[in-house]
Every structure is written in structure tokens, then in C-alpha cells.
PDB file of C-alpha atoms in Angstrom:
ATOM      1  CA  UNK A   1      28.320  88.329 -51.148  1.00 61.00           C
ATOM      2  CA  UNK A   2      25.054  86.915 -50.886  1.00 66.00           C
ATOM      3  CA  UNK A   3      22.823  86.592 -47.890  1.00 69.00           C
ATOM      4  CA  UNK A   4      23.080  83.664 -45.697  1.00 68.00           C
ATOM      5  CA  UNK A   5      19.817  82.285 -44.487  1.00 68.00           C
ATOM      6  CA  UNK A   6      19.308  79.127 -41.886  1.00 69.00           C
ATOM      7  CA  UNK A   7      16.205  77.717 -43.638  1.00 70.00           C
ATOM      8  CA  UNK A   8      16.124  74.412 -45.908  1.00 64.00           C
ATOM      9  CA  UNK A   9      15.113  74.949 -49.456  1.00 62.00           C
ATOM     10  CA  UNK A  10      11.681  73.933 -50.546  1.00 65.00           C
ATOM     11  CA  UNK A  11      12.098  70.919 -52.093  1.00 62.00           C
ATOM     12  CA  UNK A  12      14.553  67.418 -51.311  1.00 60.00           C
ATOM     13  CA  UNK A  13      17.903  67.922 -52.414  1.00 62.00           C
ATOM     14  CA  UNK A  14      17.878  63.776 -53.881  1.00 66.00           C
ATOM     15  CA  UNK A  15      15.448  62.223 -54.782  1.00 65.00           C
ATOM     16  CA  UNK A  16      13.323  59.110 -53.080  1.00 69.00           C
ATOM     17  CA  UNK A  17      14.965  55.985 -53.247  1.00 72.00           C
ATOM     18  CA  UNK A  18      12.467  53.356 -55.524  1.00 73.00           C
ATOM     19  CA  UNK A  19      11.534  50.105 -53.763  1.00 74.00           C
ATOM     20  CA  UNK A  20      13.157  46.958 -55.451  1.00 73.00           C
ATOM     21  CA  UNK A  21      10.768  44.749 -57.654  1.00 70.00           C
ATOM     22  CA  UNK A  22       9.488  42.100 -55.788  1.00 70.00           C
ATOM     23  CA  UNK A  23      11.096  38.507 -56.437  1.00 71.00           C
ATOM     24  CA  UNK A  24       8.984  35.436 -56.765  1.00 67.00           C
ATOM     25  CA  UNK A  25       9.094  33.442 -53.706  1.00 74.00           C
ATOM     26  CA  UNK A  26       9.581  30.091 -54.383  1.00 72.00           C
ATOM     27  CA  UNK A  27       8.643  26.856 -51.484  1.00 76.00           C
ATOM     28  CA  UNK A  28      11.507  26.133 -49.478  1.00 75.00           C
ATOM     29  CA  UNK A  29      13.432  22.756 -50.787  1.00 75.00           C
ATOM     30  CA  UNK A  30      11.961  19.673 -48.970  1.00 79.00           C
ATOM     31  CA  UNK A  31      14.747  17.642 -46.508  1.00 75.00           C
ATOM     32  CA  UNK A  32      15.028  14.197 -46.790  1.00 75.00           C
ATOM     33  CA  UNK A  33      14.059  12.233 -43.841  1.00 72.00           C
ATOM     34  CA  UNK A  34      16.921  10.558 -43.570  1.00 71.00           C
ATOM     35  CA  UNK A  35      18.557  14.202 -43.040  1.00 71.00           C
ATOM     36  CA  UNK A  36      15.616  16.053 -40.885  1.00 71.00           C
ATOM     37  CA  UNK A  37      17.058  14.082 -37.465  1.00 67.00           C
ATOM     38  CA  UNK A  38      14.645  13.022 -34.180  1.00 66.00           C
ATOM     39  CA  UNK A  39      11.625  14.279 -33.426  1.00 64.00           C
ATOM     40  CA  UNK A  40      11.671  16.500 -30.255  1.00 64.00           C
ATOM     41  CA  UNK A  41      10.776  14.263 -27.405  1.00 61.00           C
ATOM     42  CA  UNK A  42       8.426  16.196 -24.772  1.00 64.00           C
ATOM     43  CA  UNK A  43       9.361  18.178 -21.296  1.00 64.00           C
ATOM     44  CA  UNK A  44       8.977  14.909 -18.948  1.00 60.00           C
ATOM     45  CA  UNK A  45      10.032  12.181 -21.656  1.00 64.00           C
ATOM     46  CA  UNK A  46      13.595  11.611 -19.815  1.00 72.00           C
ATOM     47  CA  UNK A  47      12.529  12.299 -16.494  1.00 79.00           C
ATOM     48  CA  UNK A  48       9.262  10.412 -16.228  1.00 78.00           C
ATOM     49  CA  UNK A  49      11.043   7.128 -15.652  1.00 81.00           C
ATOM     50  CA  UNK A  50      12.866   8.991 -12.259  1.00 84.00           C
ATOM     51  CA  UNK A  51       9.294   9.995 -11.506  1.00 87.00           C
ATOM     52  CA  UNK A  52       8.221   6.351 -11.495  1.00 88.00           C
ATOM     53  CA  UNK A  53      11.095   4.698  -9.719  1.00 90.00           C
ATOM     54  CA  UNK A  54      10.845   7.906  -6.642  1.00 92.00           C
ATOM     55  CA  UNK A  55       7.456   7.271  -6.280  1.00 92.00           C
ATOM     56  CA  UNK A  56       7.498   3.202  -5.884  1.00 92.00           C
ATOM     57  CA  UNK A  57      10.444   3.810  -3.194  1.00 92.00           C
ATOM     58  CA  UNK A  58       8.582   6.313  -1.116  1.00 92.00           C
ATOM     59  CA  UNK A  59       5.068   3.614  -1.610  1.00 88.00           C
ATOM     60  CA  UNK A  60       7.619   1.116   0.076  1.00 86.00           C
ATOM     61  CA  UNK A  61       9.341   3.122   2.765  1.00 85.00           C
ATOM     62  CA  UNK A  62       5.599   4.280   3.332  1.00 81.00           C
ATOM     63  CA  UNK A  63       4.295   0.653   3.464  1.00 81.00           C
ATOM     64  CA  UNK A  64       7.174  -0.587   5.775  1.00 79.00           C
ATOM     65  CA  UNK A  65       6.803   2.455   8.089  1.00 78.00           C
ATOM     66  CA  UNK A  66       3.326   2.225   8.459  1.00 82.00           C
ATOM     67  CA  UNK A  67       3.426   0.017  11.534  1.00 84.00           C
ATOM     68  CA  UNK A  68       5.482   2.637  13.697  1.00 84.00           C
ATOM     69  CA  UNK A  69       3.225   5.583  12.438  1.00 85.00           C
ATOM     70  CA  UNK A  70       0.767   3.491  13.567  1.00 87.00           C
ATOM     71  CA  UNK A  71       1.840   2.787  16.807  1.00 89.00           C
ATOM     72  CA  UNK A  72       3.102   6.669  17.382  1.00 89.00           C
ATOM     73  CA  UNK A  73      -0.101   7.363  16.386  1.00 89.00           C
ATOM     74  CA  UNK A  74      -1.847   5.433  19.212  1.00 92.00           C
ATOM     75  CA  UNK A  75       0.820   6.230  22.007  1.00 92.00           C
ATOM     76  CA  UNK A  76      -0.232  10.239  21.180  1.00 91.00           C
ATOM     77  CA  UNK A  77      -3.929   9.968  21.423  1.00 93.00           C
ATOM     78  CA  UNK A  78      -3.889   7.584  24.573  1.00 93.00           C
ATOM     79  CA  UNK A  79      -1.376   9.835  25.948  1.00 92.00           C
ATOM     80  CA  UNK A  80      -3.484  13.142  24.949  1.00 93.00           C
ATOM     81  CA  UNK A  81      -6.669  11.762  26.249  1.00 93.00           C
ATOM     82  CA  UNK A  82      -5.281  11.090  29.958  1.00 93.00           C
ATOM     83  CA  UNK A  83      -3.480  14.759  29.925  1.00 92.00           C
ATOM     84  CA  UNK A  84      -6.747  16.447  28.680  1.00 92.00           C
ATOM     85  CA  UNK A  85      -8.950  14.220  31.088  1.00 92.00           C
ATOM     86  CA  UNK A  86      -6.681  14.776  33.970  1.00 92.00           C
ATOM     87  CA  UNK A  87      -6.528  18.577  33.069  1.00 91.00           C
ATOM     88  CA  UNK A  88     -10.019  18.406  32.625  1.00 91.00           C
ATOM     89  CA  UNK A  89     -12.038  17.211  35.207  1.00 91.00           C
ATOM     90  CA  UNK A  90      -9.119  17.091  38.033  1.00 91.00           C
ATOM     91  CA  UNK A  91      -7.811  20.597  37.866  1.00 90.00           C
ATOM     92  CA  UNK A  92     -10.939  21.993  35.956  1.00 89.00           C
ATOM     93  CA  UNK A  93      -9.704  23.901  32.893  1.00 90.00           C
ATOM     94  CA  UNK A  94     -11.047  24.422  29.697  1.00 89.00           C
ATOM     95  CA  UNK A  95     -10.272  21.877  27.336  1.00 86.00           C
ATOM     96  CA  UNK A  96      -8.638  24.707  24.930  1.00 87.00           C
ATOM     97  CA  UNK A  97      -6.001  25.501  28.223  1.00 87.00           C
ATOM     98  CA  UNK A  98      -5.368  21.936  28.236  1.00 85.00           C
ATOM     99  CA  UNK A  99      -4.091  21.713  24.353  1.00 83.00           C
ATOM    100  CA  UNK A 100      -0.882  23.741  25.984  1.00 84.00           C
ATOM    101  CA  UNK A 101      -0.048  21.576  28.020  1.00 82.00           C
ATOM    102  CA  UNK A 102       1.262  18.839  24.875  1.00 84.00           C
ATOM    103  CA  UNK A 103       4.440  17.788  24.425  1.00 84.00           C
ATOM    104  CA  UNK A 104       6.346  19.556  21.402  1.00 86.00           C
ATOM    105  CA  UNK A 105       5.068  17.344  18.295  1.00 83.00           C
ATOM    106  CA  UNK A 106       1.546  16.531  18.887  1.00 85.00           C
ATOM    107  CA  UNK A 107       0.188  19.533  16.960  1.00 87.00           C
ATOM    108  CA  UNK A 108      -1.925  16.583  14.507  1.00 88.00           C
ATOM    109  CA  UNK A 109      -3.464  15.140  17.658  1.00 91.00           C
ATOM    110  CA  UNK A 110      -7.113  16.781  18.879  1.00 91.00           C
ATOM    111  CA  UNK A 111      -9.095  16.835  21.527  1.00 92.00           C
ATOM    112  CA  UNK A 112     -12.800  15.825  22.037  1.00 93.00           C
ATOM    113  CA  UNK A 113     -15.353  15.933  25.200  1.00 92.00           C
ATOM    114  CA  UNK A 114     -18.132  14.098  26.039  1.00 92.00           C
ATOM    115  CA  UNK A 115     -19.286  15.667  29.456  1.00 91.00           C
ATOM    116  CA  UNK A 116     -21.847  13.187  30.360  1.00 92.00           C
ATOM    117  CA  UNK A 117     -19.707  10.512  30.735  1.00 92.00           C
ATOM    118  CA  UNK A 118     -16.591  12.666  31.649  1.00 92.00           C
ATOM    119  CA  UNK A 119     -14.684  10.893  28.877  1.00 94.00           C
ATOM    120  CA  UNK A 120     -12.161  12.813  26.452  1.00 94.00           C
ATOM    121  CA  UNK A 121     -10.776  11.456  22.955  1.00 94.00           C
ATOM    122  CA  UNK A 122      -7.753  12.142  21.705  1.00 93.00           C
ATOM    123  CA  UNK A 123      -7.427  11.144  17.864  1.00 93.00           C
ATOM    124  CA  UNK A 124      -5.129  11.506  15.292  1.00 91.00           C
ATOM    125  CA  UNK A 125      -6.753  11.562  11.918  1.00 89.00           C
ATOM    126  CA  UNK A 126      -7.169   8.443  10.143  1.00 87.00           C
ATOM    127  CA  UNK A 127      -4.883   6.338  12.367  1.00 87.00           C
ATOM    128  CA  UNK A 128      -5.400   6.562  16.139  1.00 90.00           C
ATOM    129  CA  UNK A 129      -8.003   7.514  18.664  1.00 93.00           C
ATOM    130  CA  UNK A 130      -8.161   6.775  22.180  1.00 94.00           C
ATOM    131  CA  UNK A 131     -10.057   7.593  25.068  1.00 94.00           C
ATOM    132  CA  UNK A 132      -9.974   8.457  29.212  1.00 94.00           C
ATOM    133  CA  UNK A 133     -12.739   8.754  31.500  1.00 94.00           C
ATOM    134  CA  UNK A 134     -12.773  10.898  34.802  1.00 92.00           C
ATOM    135  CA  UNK A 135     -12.793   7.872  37.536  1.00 90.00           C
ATOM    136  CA  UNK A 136     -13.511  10.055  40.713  1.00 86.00           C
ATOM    137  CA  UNK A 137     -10.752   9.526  43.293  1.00 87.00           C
ATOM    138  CA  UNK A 138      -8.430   7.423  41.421  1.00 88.00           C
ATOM    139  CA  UNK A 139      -8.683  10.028  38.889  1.00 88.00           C
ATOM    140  CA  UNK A 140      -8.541   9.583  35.092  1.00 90.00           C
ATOM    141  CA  UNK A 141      -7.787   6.075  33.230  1.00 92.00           C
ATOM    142  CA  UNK A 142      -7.696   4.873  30.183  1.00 92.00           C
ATOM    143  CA  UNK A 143      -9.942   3.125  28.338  1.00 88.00           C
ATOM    144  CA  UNK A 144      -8.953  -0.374  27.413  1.00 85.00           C
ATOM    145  CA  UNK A 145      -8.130  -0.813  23.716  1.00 69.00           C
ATOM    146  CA  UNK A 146     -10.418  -2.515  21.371  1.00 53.00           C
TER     147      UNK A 146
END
């Protein structure tokens, strides 16, 4: 019996497969138009009219609202500007300490001191500002509208 060894021999028992001839490639066959179908319409095409129509509805509501954002607006500051002036110049806190004192709701509304009148402003941005002065003994009022 011959002698049993766990090594391959030297060389590869088939041989390496040979690569197929290349074919000719030829330019794909050209579609009729009447077969090729719609062109892809963009992301937004079907929505943009949605778009449009949402945005004219909120203009409205926004338009027809305006008057009571308006007047909310005004009712805030006046009311800010006799809390702050009372807080101010009756009880004699900072005018920081007297932001806390605010009704839930009037985070937009701000506070502003003029010390040598003893007047503070209270404003809401781009609608409504109003203003108290420190009146001595009958305390703080409000300044008339303009």
C-alpha cells in the first residue's frame, strides 16, 4: 500500500475555465412615443395646488381675526403696564419681580421703565403698547389711548 499524505499536488487538477468572446453590443431599440407613457411629474406637482388653497384660508382667517388679536393685544399691555407700575413704584420691586406676577398667557408682552417720569410700557410686539404712570396717592393710572 502506498503512503497517504495530506498535501495537495503541485499543480490544478482542471484546468482554468476561458472567458467567453465578447459579443458586440448593439444600441438598445428606440420606443415609440406613443408607447414611452407620461413624463414623471415632480415631488410637489399634485400637492402644490393644496399648498395654495391652505395658505389663502389661513391669509383669511388671519385677516378676519386680526381685529380681536388686536384688541387682546391692547387689553395685555394696558393691563401689564398698571400691574408693573403698581408693583413698581407702590410696593417697590424690581421690575424683573414684577414679570411674575402676569397672568398665565402674557409671556409675548414686555415690560419697559422710564424712571423720570415713573411711567412703565407694556407692549406687545408689533400690535399693542400701552402705558401707566405712578400718580402719587391715587396710585398708578393709565394713560389715555391715542
Amino acid at each position: 500500500m502506498a503512503a497517504v499524505t495530506n498535501t495537495n499536488p503541485p499543480g490544478t487538477a482542471t484546468p482554468d475555465p476561458v472567458p467567453p468572446a465578447p459579443t458586440p453590443s448593439a444600441p438598445p431599440p428606440e420606443v415609440p412615443k406613443k408607447l414611452r407613457g407620461k413624463p414623471r411629474q415632480s415631488r410637489w406637482g399634485g400637492c402644490l395646488p393644496w399648498v395654495l388653497i391652505l395658505l389663502a384660508l389661513m391669509t383669511v382667517f388671519a385677516i378676519w381675526k386680526f381685529p380681536s388679536f388686536k384688541a387682546q393685544a391692547e387689553l395685555g399691555s394696558a393691563y401689564a403696564a398698571r400691574v408693573g407700575c403698581s408693583c413698581r413704584y407702590v410696593q417697590g420691586r424690581s421690575l424683573e419681580s414684577c414679570q411674575s406676577d402676569f397672568e398665565p398667557g402674557m409671556e409675548m408682552v414686555s415690560l419697559a421703565e422710564d424712571p423720570a417720569t415713573k411711567t412703565i410700557t407694556g407692549s406687545v410686539p408689533l400690535l399693542a403698547s400701552r402705558s401707566a404712570r405712578f400718580a402719587g396717592a391715587n396710585g398708578c393710572l393709565l394713560n389715555p389711548a391715542d
